[in-house]
PDB file of C-alpha atoms and ligand atoms in Angstrom:
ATOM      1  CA  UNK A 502      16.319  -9.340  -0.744  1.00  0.00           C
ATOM      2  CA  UNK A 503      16.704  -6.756  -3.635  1.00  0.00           C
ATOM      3  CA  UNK A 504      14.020  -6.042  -5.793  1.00  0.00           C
ATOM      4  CA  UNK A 505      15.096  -7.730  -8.928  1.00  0.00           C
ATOM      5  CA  UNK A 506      15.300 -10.585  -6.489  1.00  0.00           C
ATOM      6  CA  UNK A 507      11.611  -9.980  -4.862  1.00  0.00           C
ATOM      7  CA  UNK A 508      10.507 -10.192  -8.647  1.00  0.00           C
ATOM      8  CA  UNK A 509      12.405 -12.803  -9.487  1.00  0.00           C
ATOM      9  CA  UNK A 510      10.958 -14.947  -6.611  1.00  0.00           C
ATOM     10  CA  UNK A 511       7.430 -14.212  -7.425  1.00  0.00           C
ATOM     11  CA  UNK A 512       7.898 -15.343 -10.870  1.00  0.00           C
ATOM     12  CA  UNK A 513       9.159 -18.491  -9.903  1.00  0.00           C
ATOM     13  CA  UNK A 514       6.308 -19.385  -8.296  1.00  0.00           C
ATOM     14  CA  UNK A 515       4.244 -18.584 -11.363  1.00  0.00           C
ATOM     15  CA  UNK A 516       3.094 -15.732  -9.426  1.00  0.00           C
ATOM     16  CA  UNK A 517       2.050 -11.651 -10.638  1.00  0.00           C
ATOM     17  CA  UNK A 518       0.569 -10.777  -7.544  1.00  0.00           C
ATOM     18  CA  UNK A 519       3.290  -9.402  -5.336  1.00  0.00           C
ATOM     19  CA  UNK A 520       2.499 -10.089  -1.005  1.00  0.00           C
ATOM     20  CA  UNK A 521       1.595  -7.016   0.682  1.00  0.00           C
ATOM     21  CA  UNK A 522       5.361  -7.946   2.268  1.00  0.00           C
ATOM     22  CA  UNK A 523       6.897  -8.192  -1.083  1.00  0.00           C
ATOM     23  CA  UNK A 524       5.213  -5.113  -2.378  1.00  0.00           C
ATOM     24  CA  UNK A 525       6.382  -2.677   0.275  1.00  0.00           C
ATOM     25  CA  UNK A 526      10.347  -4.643   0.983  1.00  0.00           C
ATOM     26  CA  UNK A 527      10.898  -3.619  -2.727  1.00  0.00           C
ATOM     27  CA  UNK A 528       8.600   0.364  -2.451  1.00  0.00           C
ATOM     28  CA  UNK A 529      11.253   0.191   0.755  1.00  0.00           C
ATOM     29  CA  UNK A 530      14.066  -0.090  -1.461  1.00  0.00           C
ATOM     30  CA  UNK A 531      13.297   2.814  -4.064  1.00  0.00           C
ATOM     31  CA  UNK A 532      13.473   4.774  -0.783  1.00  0.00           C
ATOM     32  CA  UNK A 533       9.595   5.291  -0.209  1.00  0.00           C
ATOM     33  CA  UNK A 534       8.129   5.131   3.227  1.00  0.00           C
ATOM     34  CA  UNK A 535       6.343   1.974   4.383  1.00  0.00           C
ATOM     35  CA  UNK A 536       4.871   0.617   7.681  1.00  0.00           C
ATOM     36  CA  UNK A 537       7.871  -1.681   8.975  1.00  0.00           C
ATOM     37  CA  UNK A 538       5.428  -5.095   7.819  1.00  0.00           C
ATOM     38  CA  UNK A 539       6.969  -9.022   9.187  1.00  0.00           C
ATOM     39  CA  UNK A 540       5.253 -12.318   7.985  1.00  0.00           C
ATOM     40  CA  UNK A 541       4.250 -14.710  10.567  1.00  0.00           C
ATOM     41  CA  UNK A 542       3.324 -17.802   9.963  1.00  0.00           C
ATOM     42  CA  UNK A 543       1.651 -19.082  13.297  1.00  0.00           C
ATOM     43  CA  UNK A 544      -0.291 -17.686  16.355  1.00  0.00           C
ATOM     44  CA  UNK A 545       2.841 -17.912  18.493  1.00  0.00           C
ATOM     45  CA  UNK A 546       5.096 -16.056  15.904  1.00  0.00           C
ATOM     46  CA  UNK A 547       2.176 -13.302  15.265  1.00  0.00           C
ATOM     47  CA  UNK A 548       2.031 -12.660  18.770  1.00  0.00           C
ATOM     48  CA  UNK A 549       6.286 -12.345  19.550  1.00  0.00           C
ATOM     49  CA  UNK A 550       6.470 -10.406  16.708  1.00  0.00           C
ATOM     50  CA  UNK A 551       3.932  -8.299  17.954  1.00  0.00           C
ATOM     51  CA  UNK A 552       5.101  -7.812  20.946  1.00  0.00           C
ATOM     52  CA  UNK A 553       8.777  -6.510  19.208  1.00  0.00           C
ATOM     53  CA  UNK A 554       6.782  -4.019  17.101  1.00  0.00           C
ATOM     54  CA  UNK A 555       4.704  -2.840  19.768  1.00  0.00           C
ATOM     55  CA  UNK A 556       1.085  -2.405  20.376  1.00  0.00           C
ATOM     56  CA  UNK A 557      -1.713  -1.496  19.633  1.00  0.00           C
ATOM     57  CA  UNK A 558      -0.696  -3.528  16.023  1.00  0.00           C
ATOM     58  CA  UNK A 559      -2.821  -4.842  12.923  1.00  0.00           C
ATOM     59  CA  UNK A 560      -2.645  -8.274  11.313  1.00  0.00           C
ATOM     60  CA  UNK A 561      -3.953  -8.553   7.830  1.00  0.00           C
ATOM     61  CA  UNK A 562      -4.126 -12.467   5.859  1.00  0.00           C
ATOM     62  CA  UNK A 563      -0.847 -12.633   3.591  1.00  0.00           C
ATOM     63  CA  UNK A 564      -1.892 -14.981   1.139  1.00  0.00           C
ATOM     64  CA  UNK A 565      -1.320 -13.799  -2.931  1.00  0.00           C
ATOM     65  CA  UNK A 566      -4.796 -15.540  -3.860  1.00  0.00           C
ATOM     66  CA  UNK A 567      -6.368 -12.968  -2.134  1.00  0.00           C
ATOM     67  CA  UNK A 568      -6.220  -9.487  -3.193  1.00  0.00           C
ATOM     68  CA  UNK A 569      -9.095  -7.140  -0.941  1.00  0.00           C
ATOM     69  CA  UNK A 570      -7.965  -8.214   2.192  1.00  0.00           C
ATOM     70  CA  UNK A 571     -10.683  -6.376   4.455  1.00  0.00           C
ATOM     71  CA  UNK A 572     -13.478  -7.097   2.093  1.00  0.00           C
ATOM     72  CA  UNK A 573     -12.818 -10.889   3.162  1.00  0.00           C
ATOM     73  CA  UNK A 574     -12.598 -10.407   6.795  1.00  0.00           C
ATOM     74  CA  UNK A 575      -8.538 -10.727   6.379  1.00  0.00           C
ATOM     75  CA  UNK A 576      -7.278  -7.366   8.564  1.00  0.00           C
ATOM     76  CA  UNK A 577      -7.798  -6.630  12.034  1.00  0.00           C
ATOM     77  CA  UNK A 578      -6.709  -3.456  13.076  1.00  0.00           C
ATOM     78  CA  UNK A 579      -5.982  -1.939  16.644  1.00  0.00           C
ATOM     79  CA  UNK A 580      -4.595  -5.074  18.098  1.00  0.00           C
ATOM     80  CA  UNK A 581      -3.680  -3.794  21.785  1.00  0.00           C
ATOM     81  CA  UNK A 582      -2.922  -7.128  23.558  1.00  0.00           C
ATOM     82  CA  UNK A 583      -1.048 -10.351  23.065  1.00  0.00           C
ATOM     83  CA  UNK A 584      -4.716 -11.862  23.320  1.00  0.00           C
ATOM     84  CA  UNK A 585      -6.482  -9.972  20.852  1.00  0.00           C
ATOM     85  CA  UNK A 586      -3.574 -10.299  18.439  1.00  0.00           C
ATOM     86  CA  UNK A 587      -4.216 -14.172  18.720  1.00  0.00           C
ATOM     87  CA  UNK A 588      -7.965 -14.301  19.095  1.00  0.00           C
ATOM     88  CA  UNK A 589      -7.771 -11.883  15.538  1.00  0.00           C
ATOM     89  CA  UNK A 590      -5.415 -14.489  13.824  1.00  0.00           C
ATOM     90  CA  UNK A 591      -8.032 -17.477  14.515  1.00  0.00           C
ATOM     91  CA  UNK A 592     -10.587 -14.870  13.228  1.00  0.00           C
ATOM     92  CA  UNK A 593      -8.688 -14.273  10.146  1.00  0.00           C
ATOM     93  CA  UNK A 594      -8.048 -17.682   9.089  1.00  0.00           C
ATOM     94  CA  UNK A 595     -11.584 -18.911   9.936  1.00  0.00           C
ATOM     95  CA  UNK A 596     -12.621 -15.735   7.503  1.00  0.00           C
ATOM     96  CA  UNK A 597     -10.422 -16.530   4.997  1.00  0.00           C
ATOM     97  CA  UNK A 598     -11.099 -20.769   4.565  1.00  0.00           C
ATOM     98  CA  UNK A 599     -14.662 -19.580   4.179  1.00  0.00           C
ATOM     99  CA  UNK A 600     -14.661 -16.796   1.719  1.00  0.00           C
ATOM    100  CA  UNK A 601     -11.537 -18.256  -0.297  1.00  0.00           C
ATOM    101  CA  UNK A 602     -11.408 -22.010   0.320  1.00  0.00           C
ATOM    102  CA  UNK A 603      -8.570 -22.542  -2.356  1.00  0.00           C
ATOM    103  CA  UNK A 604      -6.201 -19.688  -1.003  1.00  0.00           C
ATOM    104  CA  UNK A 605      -2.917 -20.628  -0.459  1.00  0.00           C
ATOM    105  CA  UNK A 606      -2.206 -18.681   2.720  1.00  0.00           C
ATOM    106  CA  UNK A 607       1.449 -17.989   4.249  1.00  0.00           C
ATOM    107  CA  UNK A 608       0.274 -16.250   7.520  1.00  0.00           C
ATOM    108  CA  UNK A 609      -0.527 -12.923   8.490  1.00  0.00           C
ATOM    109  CA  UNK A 610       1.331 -10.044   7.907  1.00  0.00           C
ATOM    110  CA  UNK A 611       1.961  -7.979  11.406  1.00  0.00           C
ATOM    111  CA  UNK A 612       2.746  -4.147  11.489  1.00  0.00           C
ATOM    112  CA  UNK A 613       2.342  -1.041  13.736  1.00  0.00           C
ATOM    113  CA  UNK A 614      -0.838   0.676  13.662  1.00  0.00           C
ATOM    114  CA  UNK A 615       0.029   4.039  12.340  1.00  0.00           C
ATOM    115  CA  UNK A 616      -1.689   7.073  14.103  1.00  0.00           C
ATOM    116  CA  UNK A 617      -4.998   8.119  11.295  1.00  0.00           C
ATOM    117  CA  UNK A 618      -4.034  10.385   8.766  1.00  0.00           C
ATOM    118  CA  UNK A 619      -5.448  12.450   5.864  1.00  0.00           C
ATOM    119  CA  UNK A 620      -5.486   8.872   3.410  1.00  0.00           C
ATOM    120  CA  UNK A 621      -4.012   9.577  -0.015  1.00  0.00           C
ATOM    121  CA  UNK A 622      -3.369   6.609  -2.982  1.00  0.00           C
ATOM    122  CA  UNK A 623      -0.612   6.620  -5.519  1.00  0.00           C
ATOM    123  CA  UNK A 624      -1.006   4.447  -8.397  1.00  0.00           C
ATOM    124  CA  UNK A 625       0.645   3.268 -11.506  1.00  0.00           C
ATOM    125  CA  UNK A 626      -1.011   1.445 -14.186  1.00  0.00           C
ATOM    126  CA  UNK A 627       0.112   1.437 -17.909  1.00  0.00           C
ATOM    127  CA  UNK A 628      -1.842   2.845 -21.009  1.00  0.00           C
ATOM    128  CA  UNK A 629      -1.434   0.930 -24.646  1.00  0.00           C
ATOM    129  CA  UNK A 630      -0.290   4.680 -25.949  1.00  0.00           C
ATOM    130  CA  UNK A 631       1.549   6.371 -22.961  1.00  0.00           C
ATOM    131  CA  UNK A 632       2.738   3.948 -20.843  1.00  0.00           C
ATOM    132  CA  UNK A 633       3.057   4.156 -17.304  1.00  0.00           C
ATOM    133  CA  UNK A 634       0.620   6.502 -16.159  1.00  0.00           C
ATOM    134  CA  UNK A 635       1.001   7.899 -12.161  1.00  0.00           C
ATOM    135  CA  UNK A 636      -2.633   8.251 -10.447  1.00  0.00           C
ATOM    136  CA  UNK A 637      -2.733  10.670  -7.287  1.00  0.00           C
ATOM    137  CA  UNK A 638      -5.475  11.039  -5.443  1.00  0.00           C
ATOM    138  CA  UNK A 639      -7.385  11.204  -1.551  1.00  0.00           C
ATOM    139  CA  UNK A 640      -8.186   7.793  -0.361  1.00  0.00           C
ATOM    140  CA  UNK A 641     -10.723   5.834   1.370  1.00  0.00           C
ATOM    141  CA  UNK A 642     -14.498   6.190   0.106  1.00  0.00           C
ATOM    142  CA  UNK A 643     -13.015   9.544  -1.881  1.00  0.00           C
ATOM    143  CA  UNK A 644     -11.665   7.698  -4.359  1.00  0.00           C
ATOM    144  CA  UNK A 645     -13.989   4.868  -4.979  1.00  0.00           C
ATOM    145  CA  UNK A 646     -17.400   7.766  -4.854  1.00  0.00           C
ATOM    146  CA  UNK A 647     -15.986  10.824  -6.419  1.00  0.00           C
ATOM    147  CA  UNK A 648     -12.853   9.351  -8.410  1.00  0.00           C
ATOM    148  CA  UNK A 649     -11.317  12.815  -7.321  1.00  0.00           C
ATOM    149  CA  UNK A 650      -7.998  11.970  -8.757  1.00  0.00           C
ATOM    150  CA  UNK A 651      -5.346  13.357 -11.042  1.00  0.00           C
ATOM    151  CA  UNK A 652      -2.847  11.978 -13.998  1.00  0.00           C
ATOM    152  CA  UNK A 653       0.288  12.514 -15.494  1.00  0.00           C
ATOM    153  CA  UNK A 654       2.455   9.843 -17.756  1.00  0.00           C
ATOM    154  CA  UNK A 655       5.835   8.758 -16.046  1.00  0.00           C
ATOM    155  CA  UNK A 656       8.519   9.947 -15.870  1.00  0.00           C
ATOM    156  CA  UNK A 657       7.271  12.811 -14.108  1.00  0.00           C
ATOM    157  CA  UNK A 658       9.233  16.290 -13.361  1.00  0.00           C
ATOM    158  CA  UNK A 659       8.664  18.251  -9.995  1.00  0.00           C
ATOM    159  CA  UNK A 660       6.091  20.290 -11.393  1.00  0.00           C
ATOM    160  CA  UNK A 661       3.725  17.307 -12.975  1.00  0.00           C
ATOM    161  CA  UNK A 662       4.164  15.919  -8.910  1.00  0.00           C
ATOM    162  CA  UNK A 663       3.147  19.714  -7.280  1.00  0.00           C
ATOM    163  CA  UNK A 664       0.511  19.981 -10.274  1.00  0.00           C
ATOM    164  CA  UNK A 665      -1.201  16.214  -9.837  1.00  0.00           C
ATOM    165  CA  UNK A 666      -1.586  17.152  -5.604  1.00  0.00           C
ATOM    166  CA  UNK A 667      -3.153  20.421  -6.631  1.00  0.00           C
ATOM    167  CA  UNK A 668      -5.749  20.177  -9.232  1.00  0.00           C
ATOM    168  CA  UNK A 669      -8.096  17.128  -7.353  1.00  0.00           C
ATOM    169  CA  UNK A 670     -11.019  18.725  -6.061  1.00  0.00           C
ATOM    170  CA  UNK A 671     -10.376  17.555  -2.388  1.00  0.00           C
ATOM    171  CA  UNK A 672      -6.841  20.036  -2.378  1.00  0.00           C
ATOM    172  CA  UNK A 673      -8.498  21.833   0.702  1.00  0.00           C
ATOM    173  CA  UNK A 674      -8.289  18.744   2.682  1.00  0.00           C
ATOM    174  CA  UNK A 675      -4.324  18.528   2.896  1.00  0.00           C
ATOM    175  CA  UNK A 676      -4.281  21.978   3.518  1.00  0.00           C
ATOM    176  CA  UNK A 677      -6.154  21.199   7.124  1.00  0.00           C
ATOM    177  CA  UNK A 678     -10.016  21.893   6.481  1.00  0.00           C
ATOM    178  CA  UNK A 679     -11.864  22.242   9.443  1.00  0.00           C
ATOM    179  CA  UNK A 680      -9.561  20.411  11.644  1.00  0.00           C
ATOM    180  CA  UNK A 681      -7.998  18.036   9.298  1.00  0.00           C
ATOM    181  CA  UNK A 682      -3.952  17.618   9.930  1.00  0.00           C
ATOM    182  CA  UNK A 683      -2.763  19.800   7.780  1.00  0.00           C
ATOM    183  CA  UNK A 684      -0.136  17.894   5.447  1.00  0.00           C
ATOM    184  CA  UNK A 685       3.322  18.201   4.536  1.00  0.00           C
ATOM    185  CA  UNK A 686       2.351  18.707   0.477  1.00  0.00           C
ATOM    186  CA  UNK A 687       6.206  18.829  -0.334  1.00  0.00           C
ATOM    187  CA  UNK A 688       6.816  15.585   1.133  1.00  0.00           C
ATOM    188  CA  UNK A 689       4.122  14.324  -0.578  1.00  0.00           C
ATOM    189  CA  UNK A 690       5.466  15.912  -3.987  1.00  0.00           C
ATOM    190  CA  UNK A 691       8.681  13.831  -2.819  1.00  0.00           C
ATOM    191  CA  UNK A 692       6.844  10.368  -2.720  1.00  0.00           C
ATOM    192  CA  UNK A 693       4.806  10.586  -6.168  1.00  0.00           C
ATOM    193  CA  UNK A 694       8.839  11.323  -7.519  1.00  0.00           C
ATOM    194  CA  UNK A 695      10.047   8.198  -5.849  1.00  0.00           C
ATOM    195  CA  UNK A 696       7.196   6.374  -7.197  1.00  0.00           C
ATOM    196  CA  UNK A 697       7.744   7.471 -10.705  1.00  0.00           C
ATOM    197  CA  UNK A 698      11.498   7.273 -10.924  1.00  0.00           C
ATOM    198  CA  UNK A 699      10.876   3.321  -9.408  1.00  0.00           C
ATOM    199  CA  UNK A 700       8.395   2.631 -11.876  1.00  0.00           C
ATOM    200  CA  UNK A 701       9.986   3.958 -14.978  1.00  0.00           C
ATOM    201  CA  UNK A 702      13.432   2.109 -13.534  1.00  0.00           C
ATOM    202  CA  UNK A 703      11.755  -1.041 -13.359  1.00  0.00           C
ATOM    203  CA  UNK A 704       9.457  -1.928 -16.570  1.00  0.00           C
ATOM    204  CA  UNK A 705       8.537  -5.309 -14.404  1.00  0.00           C
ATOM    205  CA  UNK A 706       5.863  -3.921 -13.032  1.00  0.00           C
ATOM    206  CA  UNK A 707       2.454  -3.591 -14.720  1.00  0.00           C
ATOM    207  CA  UNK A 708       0.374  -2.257 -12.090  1.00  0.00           C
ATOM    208  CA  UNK A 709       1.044  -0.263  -8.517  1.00  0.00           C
ATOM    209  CA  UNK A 710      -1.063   0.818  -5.579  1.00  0.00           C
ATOM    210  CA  UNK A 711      -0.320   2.366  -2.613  1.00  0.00           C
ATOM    211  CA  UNK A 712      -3.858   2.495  -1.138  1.00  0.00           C
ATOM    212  CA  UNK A 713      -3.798   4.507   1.679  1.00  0.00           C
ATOM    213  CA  UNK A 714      -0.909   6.273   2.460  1.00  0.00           C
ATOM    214  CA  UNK A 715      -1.274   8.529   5.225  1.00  0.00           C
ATOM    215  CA  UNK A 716      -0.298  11.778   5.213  1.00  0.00           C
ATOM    216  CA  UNK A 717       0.940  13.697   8.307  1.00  0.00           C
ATOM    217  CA  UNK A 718       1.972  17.076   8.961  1.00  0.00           C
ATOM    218  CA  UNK A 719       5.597  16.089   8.971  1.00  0.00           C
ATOM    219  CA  UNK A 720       5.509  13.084   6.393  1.00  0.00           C
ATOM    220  CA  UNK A 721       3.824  10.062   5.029  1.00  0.00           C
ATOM    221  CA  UNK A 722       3.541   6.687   5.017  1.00  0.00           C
ATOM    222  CA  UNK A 723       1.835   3.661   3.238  1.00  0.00           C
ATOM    223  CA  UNK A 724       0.167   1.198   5.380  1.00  0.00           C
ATOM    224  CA  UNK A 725      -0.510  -0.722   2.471  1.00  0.00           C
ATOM    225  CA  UNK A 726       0.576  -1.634  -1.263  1.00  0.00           C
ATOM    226  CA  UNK A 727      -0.158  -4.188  -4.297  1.00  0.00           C
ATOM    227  CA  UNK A 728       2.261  -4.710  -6.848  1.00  0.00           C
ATOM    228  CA  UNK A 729       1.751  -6.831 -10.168  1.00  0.00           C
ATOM    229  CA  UNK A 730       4.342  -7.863 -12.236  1.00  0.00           C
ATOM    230  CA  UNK A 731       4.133  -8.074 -15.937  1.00  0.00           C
ATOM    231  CA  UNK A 732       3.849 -11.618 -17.678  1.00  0.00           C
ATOM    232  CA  UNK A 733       7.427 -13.068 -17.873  1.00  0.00           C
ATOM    233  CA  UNK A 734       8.782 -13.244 -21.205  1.00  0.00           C
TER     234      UNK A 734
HETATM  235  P1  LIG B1857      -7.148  -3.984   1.592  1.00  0.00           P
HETATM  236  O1  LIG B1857      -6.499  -5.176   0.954  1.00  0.00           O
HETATM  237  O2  LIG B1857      -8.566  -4.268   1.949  1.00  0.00           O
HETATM  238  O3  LIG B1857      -6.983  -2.747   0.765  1.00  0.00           O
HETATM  239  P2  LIG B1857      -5.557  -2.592   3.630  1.00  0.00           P
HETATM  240  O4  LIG B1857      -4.226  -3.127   3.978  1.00  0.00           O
HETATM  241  O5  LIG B1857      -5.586  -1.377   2.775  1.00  0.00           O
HETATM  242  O6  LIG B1857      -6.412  -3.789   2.995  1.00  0.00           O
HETATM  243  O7  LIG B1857      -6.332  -2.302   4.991  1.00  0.00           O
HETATM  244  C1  LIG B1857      -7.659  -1.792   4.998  1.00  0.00           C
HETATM  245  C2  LIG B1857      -7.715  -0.468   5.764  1.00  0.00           C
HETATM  246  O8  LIG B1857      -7.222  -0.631   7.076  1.00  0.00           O
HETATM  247  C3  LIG B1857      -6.841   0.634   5.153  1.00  0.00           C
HETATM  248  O9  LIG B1857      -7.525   1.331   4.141  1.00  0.00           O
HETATM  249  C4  LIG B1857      -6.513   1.500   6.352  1.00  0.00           C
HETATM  250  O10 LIG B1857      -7.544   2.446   6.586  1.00  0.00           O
HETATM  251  C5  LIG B1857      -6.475   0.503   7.496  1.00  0.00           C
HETATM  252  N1  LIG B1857      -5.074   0.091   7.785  1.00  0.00           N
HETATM  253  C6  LIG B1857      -4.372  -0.866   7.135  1.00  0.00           C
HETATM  254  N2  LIG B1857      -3.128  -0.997   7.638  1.00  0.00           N
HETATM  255  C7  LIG B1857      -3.033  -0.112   8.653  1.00  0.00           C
HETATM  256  C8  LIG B1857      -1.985   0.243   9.583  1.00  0.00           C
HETATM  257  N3  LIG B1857      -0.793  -0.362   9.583  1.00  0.00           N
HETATM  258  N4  LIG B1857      -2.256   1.222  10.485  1.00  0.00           N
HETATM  259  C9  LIG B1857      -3.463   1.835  10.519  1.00  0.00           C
HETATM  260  N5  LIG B1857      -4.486   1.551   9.673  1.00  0.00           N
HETATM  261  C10 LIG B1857      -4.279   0.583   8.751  1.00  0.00           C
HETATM  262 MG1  LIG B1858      -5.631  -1.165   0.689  1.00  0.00          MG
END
């Protein structure tokens, strides 16, 4: 599916909330690196698919009625056997009719467990005065204790990307602090580009996340994303 079709889609079924699938099939499009991500929609189909991907995998609940997946017991991570991947989809769905007995679930999302990075989060949201306004910043607990994260309003130029990675506090960290992978800052000036040129190209969005990408010494990737579309009009 192309995006405008992904968004189209969604809106038919009354829906803002892009799936985590949806989200990163259209981030895929705009040419931004993603976690390859398949629905399945039984036990049987989570396990064959994650046998094609490869273990060790992670299977989070794909259901748009619920938005913090791992706060509701909906992702499983480091899935090395066809029996854990089942025993972790019975977990998920027994997690999920508790904590949201209305959701309308789909399945579970399976991907590849991507080796740990240094987590980073890209995110769009739009300001009544300036529009769409790109957040960068490091991920994980960072962001939600120190809010050690930058702006600039979209569309951004290749020095607003190299100036938004530079100025947060935790710079040091990408640049391999004690240990920590040292990261591939370019690349990463590469992705906050893509994301800007996608979200100024498509005014349907309202609101973007990418929340974590991890970032490698020779690239990056998002193992997750949320997308929400503006009201139709
Ligand atoms: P949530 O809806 O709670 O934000 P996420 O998809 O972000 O759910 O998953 C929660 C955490 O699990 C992430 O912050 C990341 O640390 C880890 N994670 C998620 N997907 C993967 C993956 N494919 N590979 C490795 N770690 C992952
Ligand atoms: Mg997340």
């Amino acid at each position: 599916m192309t995006g405008q079709q992904i968004i189209k889609k969604a809106r038919s079924e009354g829906r803002s909330l892009l799936t985590e699938i949806e989200a990163k099939e259209l981030l895929k499009g705009a040419g931004i690196n993603v976690v390859d991500t398949r629905l399945a929609t039984s036990k049987e189909k989570a396990v064959s698919i994650s046998k094609e991907l490869g273990f060790p995998v992670v299977l989070k609940i794909a259901s748009a009625d619920v938005v913090h997946k791992s706060d509701a017991g909906g992702v499983k991570l480091g899935l090395g056997t066809a029996a854990q991947v089942g025993k972790a989809y019975g977990d998920i769905m027994k997690a999920i009719k508790k904590e949201y007995p209305q959701a309308k679930i789909e399945g579970v999302s399976v991907q590849k467990m991507a080796r740990a990075g240094v987590e980073v989060i890209v995110g769009m949201s739009k300001d009544a005065q300036f529009g769409p306004v790109l957040m960068f910043g490091l991920g994980g607990v960072l962001v939600e204790i120190l809010k050690d994260v930058s702006f600039r309003i979209v569309p951004l130029v290749k020095r607003d990307a190299r100036e938004m990675i530079h100025e947060i506090k935790g710079y040091p960290l990408l640049e391999g602090y004690r240990g920590s992978e040292k990261v591939d800052v370019s690349n990463l000036e590469e992705l906050v580009l893509k994301v800007s040129d996608f979200v100024d190209k498509t005014p349907d969005i309202k609101e973007l996340d990418l929340n974590p990408i991890f970032a490698y010494s020779d690239g990056a990737v998002a193992v997750d994303a949320r997308v929400v579309l503006e009201d139709a009009s």
